[in-house]
Amino acid sequence: QNTDILKVVRTINEARTLSPLRTLKATFPDIEKKSWTISVLGTSYKAGVGDERGSKTIEMIEAMKRWKKIKVIAYDPYIPERKPPIFDSTSDLGLHKADIVIVTTDEPEFKEIGKFLSNQCKAVFDFTATKVVFEEMVPENTKFFRAGIGWI
């Protein structure tokens, strides 16, 4: 019986990992063929923690990296190796270069991302359980999605 429960839990967890990817593909059906940059904000398993073990975001990033033309830039303020200069308007890793932004944890600094986005940003996805990004923060021609499912 315990084995059956574990199988169900594993199936649910795998589905949670795929949910944001399904949302991306539903929004941009040909995303795997695009030469886009996707900035993922928040890689730890929850906000304010410097630990990626068990993080569904890492699994999602690894799945996106299999899309050959997609460049994924991951940022987390609590993970030293995940601190590219995304808030630097002169950096090739900056948010101003992002075609898609995905927010997965509710870090306070993510509430200000709107001022770093350019008009080339096609969509912002807020997958946090709280409202980190607000629609009025994103550029006018940028699609905005709030899944609000706290999927991590």
mmCIF file with all atom_site columns, C-alpha atoms in Angstrom:
data_model
loop_
_atom_site.group_PDB
_atom_site.id
_atom_site.type_symbol
_atom_site.label_atom_id
_atom_site.label_alt_id
_atom_site.label_comp_id
_atom_site.label_asym_id
_atom_site.label_entity_id
_atom_site.label_seq_id
_atom_site.pdbx_PDB_ins_code
_atom_site.Cartn_x
_atom_site.Cartn_y
_atom_site.Cartn_z
_atom_site.occupancy
_atom_site.B_iso_or_equiv
_atom_site.pdbx_formal_charge
_atom_site.auth_seq_id
_atom_site.auth_comp_id
_atom_site.auth_asym_id
_atom_site.auth_atom_id
_atom_site.pdbx_PDB_model_num
ATOM 1   C CA . GLN A 1 1   ? 0.000  0.000  0.000   1.00 0.00 ? 1   GLN A CA 1
ATOM 2   C CA . ASN A 1 2   ? 2.802  2.422  0.835   1.00 0.00 ? 2   ASN A CA 1
ATOM 3   C CA . THR A 1 3   ? 4.352  1.680  -2.546  1.00 0.00 ? 3   THR A CA 1
ATOM 4   C CA . ASP A 1 4   ? 1.113  2.678  -4.260  1.00 0.00 ? 4   ASP A CA 1
ATOM 5   C CA . ILE A 1 5   ? 0.991  5.950  -2.330  1.00 0.00 ? 5   ILE A CA 1
ATOM 6   C CA . LEU A 1 6   ? 4.591  6.731  -3.263  1.00 0.00 ? 6   LEU A CA 1
ATOM 7   C CA . LYS A 1 7   ? 3.819  6.074  -6.933  1.00 0.00 ? 7   LYS A CA 1
ATOM 8   C CA . VAL A 1 8   ? 0.907  8.520  -6.789  1.00 0.00 ? 8   VAL A CA 1
ATOM 9   C CA . VAL A 1 9   ? 3.047  11.151 -5.042  1.00 0.00 ? 9   VAL A CA 1
ATOM 10  C CA . ARG A 1 10  ? 5.810  10.714 -7.643  1.00 0.00 ? 10  ARG A CA 1
ATOM 11  C CA . THR A 1 11  ? 3.281  11.054 -10.484 1.00 0.00 ? 11  THR A CA 1
ATOM 12  C CA . ILE A 1 12  ? 1.863  14.257 -8.974  1.00 0.00 ? 12  ILE A CA 1
ATOM 13  C CA . ASN A 1 13  ? 5.343  15.725 -8.462  1.00 0.00 ? 13  ASN A CA 1
ATOM 14  C CA . GLU A 1 14  ? 6.330  14.945 -12.053 1.00 0.00 ? 14  GLU A CA 1
ATOM 15  C CA . ALA A 1 15  ? 3.130  16.571 -13.307 1.00 0.00 ? 15  ALA A CA 1
ATOM 16  C CA . ARG A 1 16  ? 3.918  19.694 -11.253 1.00 0.00 ? 16  ARG A CA 1
ATOM 17  C CA . THR A 1 17  ? 7.305  19.934 -12.938 1.00 0.00 ? 17  THR A CA 1
ATOM 18  C CA . LEU A 1 18  ? 5.727  19.703 -16.361 1.00 0.00 ? 18  LEU A CA 1
ATOM 19  C CA . SER A 1 19  ? 2.878  22.140 -15.678 1.00 0.00 ? 19  SER A CA 1
ATOM 20  C CA . PRO A 1 20  ? 4.912  25.323 -16.374 1.00 0.00 ? 20  PRO A CA 1
ATOM 21  C CA . LEU A 1 21  ? 6.399  23.725 -19.489 1.00 0.00 ? 21  LEU A CA 1
ATOM 22  C CA . ARG A 1 22  ? 2.920  22.881 -20.752 1.00 0.00 ? 22  ARG A CA 1
ATOM 23  C CA . THR A 1 23  ? 1.888  26.490 -20.118 1.00 0.00 ? 23  THR A CA 1
ATOM 24  C CA . LEU A 1 24  ? 4.891  27.750 -22.104 1.00 0.00 ? 24  LEU A CA 1
ATOM 25  C CA . LYS A 1 25  ? 4.181  25.391 -24.994 1.00 0.00 ? 25  LYS A CA 1
ATOM 26  C CA . ALA A 1 26  ? 0.481  26.253 -25.011 1.00 0.00 ? 26  ALA A CA 1
ATOM 27  C CA . THR A 1 27  ? 1.344  29.951 -25.186 1.00 0.00 ? 27  THR A CA 1
ATOM 28  C CA . PHE A 1 28  ? 4.154  29.547 -27.721 1.00 0.00 ? 28  PHE A CA 1
ATOM 29  C CA . PRO A 1 29  ? 3.562  26.235 -29.582 1.00 0.00 ? 29  PRO A CA 1
ATOM 30  C CA . ASP A 1 30  ? 6.798  26.548 -31.570 1.00 0.00 ? 30  ASP A CA 1
ATOM 31  C CA . ILE A 1 31  ? 8.969  27.591 -28.616 1.00 0.00 ? 31  ILE A CA 1
ATOM 32  C CA . GLU A 1 32  ? 11.381 24.684 -29.097 1.00 0.00 ? 32  GLU A CA 1
ATOM 33  C CA . LYS A 1 33  ? 12.326 26.117 -32.508 1.00 0.00 ? 33  LYS A CA 1
ATOM 34  C CA . LYS A 1 34  ? 12.943 29.680 -31.314 1.00 0.00 ? 34  LYS A CA 1
ATOM 35  C CA . SER A 1 35  ? 16.343 31.192 -30.549 1.00 0.00 ? 35  SER A CA 1
ATOM 36  C CA . TRP A 1 36  ? 15.092 32.882 -27.411 1.00 0.00 ? 36  TRP A CA 1
ATOM 37  C CA . THR A 1 37  ? 16.528 33.652 -24.007 1.00 0.00 ? 37  THR A CA 1
ATOM 38  C CA . ILE A 1 38  ? 14.494 32.556 -21.008 1.00 0.00 ? 38  ILE A CA 1
ATOM 39  C CA . SER A 1 39  ? 15.348 34.101 -17.647 1.00 0.00 ? 39  SER A CA 1
ATOM 40  C CA . VAL A 1 40  ? 14.261 32.007 -14.677 1.00 0.00 ? 40  VAL A CA 1
ATOM 41  C CA . LEU A 1 41  ? 14.101 33.916 -11.405 1.00 0.00 ? 41  LEU A CA 1
ATOM 42  C CA . GLY A 1 42  ? 14.310 31.724 -8.320  1.00 0.00 ? 42  GLY A CA 1
ATOM 43  C CA . THR A 1 43  ? 15.881 28.264 -8.402  1.00 0.00 ? 43  THR A CA 1
ATOM 44  C CA . SER A 1 44  ? 15.717 27.155 -4.771  1.00 0.00 ? 44  SER A CA 1
ATOM 45  C CA . TYR A 1 45  ? 12.882 25.014 -3.515  1.00 0.00 ? 45  TYR A CA 1
ATOM 46  C CA . LYS A 1 46  ? 11.363 28.057 -1.759  1.00 0.00 ? 46  LYS A CA 1
ATOM 47  C CA . ALA A 1 47  ? 12.023 31.761 -1.316  1.00 0.00 ? 47  ALA A CA 1
ATOM 48  C CA . GLY A 1 48  ? 14.767 32.908 1.010   1.00 0.00 ? 48  GLY A CA 1
ATOM 49  C CA . VAL A 1 49  ? 16.630 29.597 0.955   1.00 0.00 ? 49  VAL A CA 1
ATOM 50  C CA . GLY A 1 50  ? 19.997 28.810 -0.622  1.00 0.00 ? 50  GLY A CA 1
ATOM 51  C CA . ASP A 1 51  ? 19.200 25.180 -1.373  1.00 0.00 ? 51  ASP A CA 1
ATOM 52  C CA . GLU A 1 52  ? 18.183 23.757 -4.745  1.00 0.00 ? 52  GLU A CA 1
ATOM 53  C CA . ARG A 1 53  ? 17.829 20.147 -3.608  1.00 0.00 ? 53  ARG A CA 1
ATOM 54  C CA . GLY A 1 54  ? 14.372 18.923 -4.548  1.00 0.00 ? 54  GLY A CA 1
ATOM 55  C CA . SER A 1 55  ? 13.623 22.105 -6.497  1.00 0.00 ? 55  SER A CA 1
ATOM 56  C CA . LYS A 1 56  ? 11.144 21.600 -9.319  1.00 0.00 ? 56  LYS A CA 1
ATOM 57  C CA . THR A 1 57  ? 12.618 24.688 -10.968 1.00 0.00 ? 57  THR A CA 1
ATOM 58  C CA . ILE A 1 58  ? 15.909 22.883 -11.578 1.00 0.00 ? 58  ILE A CA 1
ATOM 59  C CA . GLU A 1 59  ? 14.027 20.020 -13.230 1.00 0.00 ? 59  GLU A CA 1
ATOM 60  C CA . MET A 1 60  ? 12.144 22.534 -15.377 1.00 0.00 ? 60  MET A CA 1
ATOM 61  C CA . ILE A 1 61  ? 15.398 24.260 -16.391 1.00 0.00 ? 61  ILE A CA 1
ATOM 62  C CA . GLU A 1 62  ? 16.987 20.944 -17.346 1.00 0.00 ? 62  GLU A CA 1
ATOM 63  C CA . ALA A 1 63  ? 13.947 20.129 -19.497 1.00 0.00 ? 63  ALA A CA 1
ATOM 64  C CA . MET A 1 64  ? 14.135 23.548 -21.214 1.00 0.00 ? 64  MET A CA 1
ATOM 65  C CA . LYS A 1 65  ? 17.837 23.050 -21.928 1.00 0.00 ? 65  LYS A CA 1
ATOM 66  C CA . ARG A 1 66  ? 16.843 20.124 -24.144 1.00 0.00 ? 66  ARG A CA 1
ATOM 67  C CA . TRP A 1 67  ? 15.200 22.684 -26.434 1.00 0.00 ? 67  TRP A CA 1
ATOM 68  C CA . LYS A 1 68  ? 18.314 23.159 -28.556 1.00 0.00 ? 68  LYS A CA 1
ATOM 69  C CA . LYS A 1 69  ? 17.918 26.839 -29.492 1.00 0.00 ? 69  LYS A CA 1
ATOM 70  C CA . ILE A 1 70  ? 16.762 28.121 -26.117 1.00 0.00 ? 70  ILE A CA 1
ATOM 71  C CA . LYS A 1 71  ? 19.245 29.886 -23.836 1.00 0.00 ? 71  LYS A CA 1
ATOM 72  C CA . VAL A 1 72  ? 18.282 29.600 -20.165 1.00 0.00 ? 72  VAL A CA 1
ATOM 73  C CA . ILE A 1 73  ? 19.634 32.060 -17.615 1.00 0.00 ? 73  ILE A CA 1
ATOM 74  C CA . ALA A 1 74  ? 18.846 31.100 -14.029 1.00 0.00 ? 74  ALA A CA 1
ATOM 75  C CA . TYR A 1 75  ? 19.070 33.555 -11.152 1.00 0.00 ? 75  TYR A CA 1
ATOM 76  C CA . ASP A 1 76  ? 18.603 33.127 -7.425  1.00 0.00 ? 76  ASP A CA 1
ATOM 77  C CA . PRO A 1 77  ? 19.817 35.672 -4.863  1.00 0.00 ? 77  PRO A CA 1
ATOM 78  C CA . TYR A 1 78  ? 20.633 32.914 -2.363  1.00 0.00 ? 78  TYR A CA 1
ATOM 79  C CA . ILE A 1 79  ? 22.558 30.555 -4.668  1.00 0.00 ? 79  ILE A CA 1
ATOM 80  C CA . PRO A 1 80  ? 26.093 31.909 -5.317  1.00 0.00 ? 80  PRO A CA 1
ATOM 81  C CA . GLU A 1 81  ? 26.515 30.167 -8.674  1.00 0.00 ? 81  GLU A CA 1
ATOM 82  C CA . ARG A 1 82  ? 23.111 31.494 -9.826  1.00 0.00 ? 82  ARG A CA 1
ATOM 83  C CA . LYS A 1 83  ? 23.905 35.200 -9.682  1.00 0.00 ? 83  LYS A CA 1
ATOM 84  C CA . PRO A 1 84  ? 24.502 36.371 -13.246 1.00 0.00 ? 84  PRO A CA 1
ATOM 85  C CA . PRO A 1 85  ? 24.184 40.148 -13.679 1.00 0.00 ? 85  PRO A CA 1
ATOM 86  C CA . ILE A 1 86  ? 20.524 40.079 -14.710 1.00 0.00 ? 86  ILE A CA 1
ATOM 87  C CA . PHE A 1 87  ? 19.837 43.553 -13.330 1.00 0.00 ? 87  PHE A CA 1
ATOM 88  C CA . ASP A 1 88  ? 22.701 45.057 -15.358 1.00 0.00 ? 88  ASP A CA 1
ATOM 89  C CA . SER A 1 89  ? 21.451 46.797 -18.512 1.00 0.00 ? 89  SER A CA 1
ATOM 90  C CA . THR A 1 90  ? 24.885 46.428 -20.128 1.00 0.00 ? 90  THR A CA 1
ATOM 91  C CA . SER A 1 91  ? 25.158 42.662 -19.599 1.00 0.00 ? 91  SER A CA 1
ATOM 92  C CA . ASP A 1 92  ? 24.243 40.066 -22.199 1.00 0.00 ? 92  ASP A CA 1
ATOM 93  C CA . LEU A 1 93  ? 22.731 38.148 -19.286 1.00 0.00 ? 93  LEU A CA 1
ATOM 94  C CA . GLY A 1 94  ? 20.482 41.027 -18.281 1.00 0.00 ? 94  GLY A CA 1
ATOM 95  C CA . LEU A 1 95  ? 16.702 40.896 -18.082 1.00 0.00 ? 95  LEU A CA 1
ATOM 96  C CA . HIS A 1 96  ? 16.620 43.482 -20.867 1.00 0.00 ? 96  HIS A CA 1
ATOM 97  C CA . LYS A 1 97  ? 17.735 40.640 -23.197 1.00 0.00 ? 97  LYS A CA 1
ATOM 98  C CA . ALA A 1 98  ? 15.080 38.165 -22.024 1.00 0.00 ? 98  ALA A CA 1
ATOM 99  C CA . ASP A 1 99  ? 12.406 36.987 -24.436 1.00 0.00 ? 99  ASP A CA 1
ATOM 100 C CA . ILE A 1 100 ? 10.578 35.206 -21.621 1.00 0.00 ? 100 ILE A CA 1
ATOM 101 C CA . VAL A 1 101 ? 10.814 35.668 -17.862 1.00 0.00 ? 101 VAL A CA 1
ATOM 102 C CA . ILE A 1 102 ? 9.657  32.995 -15.442 1.00 0.00 ? 102 ILE A CA 1
ATOM 103 C CA . VAL A 1 103 ? 9.341  33.853 -11.743 1.00 0.00 ? 103 VAL A CA 1
ATOM 104 C CA . THR A 1 104 ? 9.230  30.817 -9.454  1.00 0.00 ? 104 THR A CA 1
ATOM 105 C CA . THR A 1 105 ? 9.904  32.153 -5.949  1.00 0.00 ? 105 THR A CA 1
ATOM 106 C CA . ASP A 1 106 ? 8.574  35.238 -4.213  1.00 0.00 ? 106 ASP A CA 1
ATOM 107 C CA . GLU A 1 107 ? 11.825 37.068 -3.528  1.00 0.00 ? 107 GLU A CA 1
ATOM 108 C CA . PRO A 1 108 ? 11.275 40.777 -2.722  1.00 0.00 ? 108 PRO A CA 1
ATOM 109 C CA . GLU A 1 109 ? 13.729 41.931 -5.420  1.00 0.00 ? 109 GLU A CA 1
ATOM 110 C CA . PHE A 1 110 ? 11.632 40.230 -8.109  1.00 0.00 ? 110 PHE A CA 1
ATOM 111 C CA . LYS A 1 111 ? 8.830  42.714 -7.499  1.00 0.00 ? 111 LYS A CA 1
ATOM 112 C CA . GLU A 1 112 ? 10.904 45.299 -9.390  1.00 0.00 ? 112 GLU A CA 1
ATOM 113 C CA . ILE A 1 113 ? 11.637 43.318 -12.567 1.00 0.00 ? 113 ILE A CA 1
ATOM 114 C CA . GLY A 1 114 ? 9.336  45.417 -14.718 1.00 0.00 ? 114 GLY A CA 1
ATOM 115 C CA . LYS A 1 115 ? 11.803 48.278 -14.891 1.00 0.00 ? 115 LYS A CA 1
ATOM 116 C CA . PHE A 1 116 ? 14.490 45.952 -16.292 1.00 0.00 ? 116 PHE A CA 1
ATOM 117 C CA . LEU A 1 117 ? 12.431 44.401 -19.095 1.00 0.00 ? 117 LEU A CA 1
ATOM 118 C CA . SER A 1 118 ? 12.594 45.591 -22.681 1.00 0.00 ? 118 SER A CA 1
ATOM 119 C CA . ASN A 1 119 ? 9.962  45.581 -25.394 1.00 0.00 ? 119 ASN A CA 1
ATOM 120 C CA . GLN A 1 120 ? 11.552 42.412 -26.794 1.00 0.00 ? 120 GLN A CA 1
ATOM 121 C CA . CYS A 1 121 ? 10.170 40.501 -23.791 1.00 0.00 ? 121 CYS A CA 1
ATOM 122 C CA . LYS A 1 122 ? 7.317  38.419 -25.152 1.00 0.00 ? 122 LYS A CA 1
ATOM 123 C CA . ALA A 1 123 ? 5.937  37.074 -21.880 1.00 0.00 ? 123 ALA A CA 1
ATOM 124 C CA . VAL A 1 124 ? 6.285  37.068 -18.117 1.00 0.00 ? 124 VAL A CA 1
ATOM 125 C CA . PHE A 1 125 ? 5.059  34.023 -16.205 1.00 0.00 ? 125 PHE A CA 1
ATOM 126 C CA . ASP A 1 126 ? 4.509  34.315 -12.464 1.00 0.00 ? 126 ASP A CA 1
ATOM 127 C CA . PHE A 1 127 ? 4.368  30.759 -11.103 1.00 0.00 ? 127 PHE A CA 1
ATOM 128 C CA . THR A 1 128 ? 4.558  31.815 -7.448  1.00 0.00 ? 128 THR A CA 1
ATOM 129 C CA . ALA A 1 129 ? 1.842  31.148 -4.911  1.00 0.00 ? 129 ALA A CA 1
ATOM 130 C CA . THR A 1 130 ? 1.826  34.862 -4.079  1.00 0.00 ? 130 THR A CA 1
ATOM 131 C CA . LYS A 1 131 ? 1.541  37.786 -6.448  1.00 0.00 ? 131 LYS A CA 1
ATOM 132 C CA . VAL A 1 132 ? 5.146  38.764 -7.113  1.00 0.00 ? 132 VAL A CA 1
ATOM 133 C CA . VAL A 1 133 ? 4.736  40.371 -10.509 1.00 0.00 ? 133 VAL A CA 1
ATOM 134 C CA . PHE A 1 134 ? 1.795  42.568 -11.384 1.00 0.00 ? 134 PHE A CA 1
ATOM 135 C CA . GLU A 1 135 ? 0.543  43.012 -14.917 1.00 0.00 ? 135 GLU A CA 1
ATOM 136 C CA . GLU A 1 136 ? 1.023  46.779 -14.868 1.00 0.00 ? 136 GLU A CA 1
ATOM 137 C CA . MET A 1 137 ? 4.754  46.202 -14.225 1.00 0.00 ? 137 MET A CA 1
ATOM 138 C CA . VAL A 1 138 ? 5.463  44.552 -17.573 1.00 0.00 ? 138 VAL A CA 1
ATOM 139 C CA . PRO A 1 139 ? 5.907  46.342 -20.918 1.00 0.00 ? 139 PRO A CA 1
ATOM 140 C CA . GLU A 1 140 ? 2.707  47.064 -22.804 1.00 0.00 ? 140 GLU A CA 1
ATOM 141 C CA . ASN A 1 141 ? 3.206  44.481 -25.566 1.00 0.00 ? 141 ASN A CA 1
ATOM 142 C CA . THR A 1 142 ? 4.359  41.740 -23.213 1.00 0.00 ? 142 THR A CA 1
ATOM 143 C CA . LYS A 1 143 ? 1.978  38.906 -22.382 1.00 0.00 ? 143 LYS A CA 1
ATOM 144 C CA . PHE A 1 144 ? 1.476  38.314 -18.682 1.00 0.00 ? 144 PHE A CA 1
ATOM 145 C CA . PHE A 1 145 ? 0.453  35.059 -17.030 1.00 0.00 ? 145 PHE A CA 1
ATOM 146 C CA . ARG A 1 146 ? -0.107 34.322 -13.404 1.00 0.00 ? 146 ARG A CA 1
ATOM 147 C CA . ALA A 1 147 ? -0.395 30.650 -12.713 1.00 0.00 ? 147 ALA A CA 1
ATOM 148 C CA . GLY A 1 148 ? -0.263 31.328 -8.994  1.00 0.00 ? 148 GLY A CA 1
ATOM 149 C CA . ILE A 1 149 ? -0.074 27.659 -8.239  1.00 0.00 ? 149 ILE A CA 1
ATOM 150 C CA . GLY A 1 150 ? 2.898  27.602 -5.919  1.00 0.00 ? 150 GLY A CA 1
ATOM 151 C CA . TRP A 1 151 ? 4.091  24.633 -7.912  1.00 0.00 ? 151 TRP A CA 1
ATOM 152 C CA . ILE A 1 152 ? 7.543  24.387 -6.400  1.00 0.00 ? 152 ILE A CA 1
#
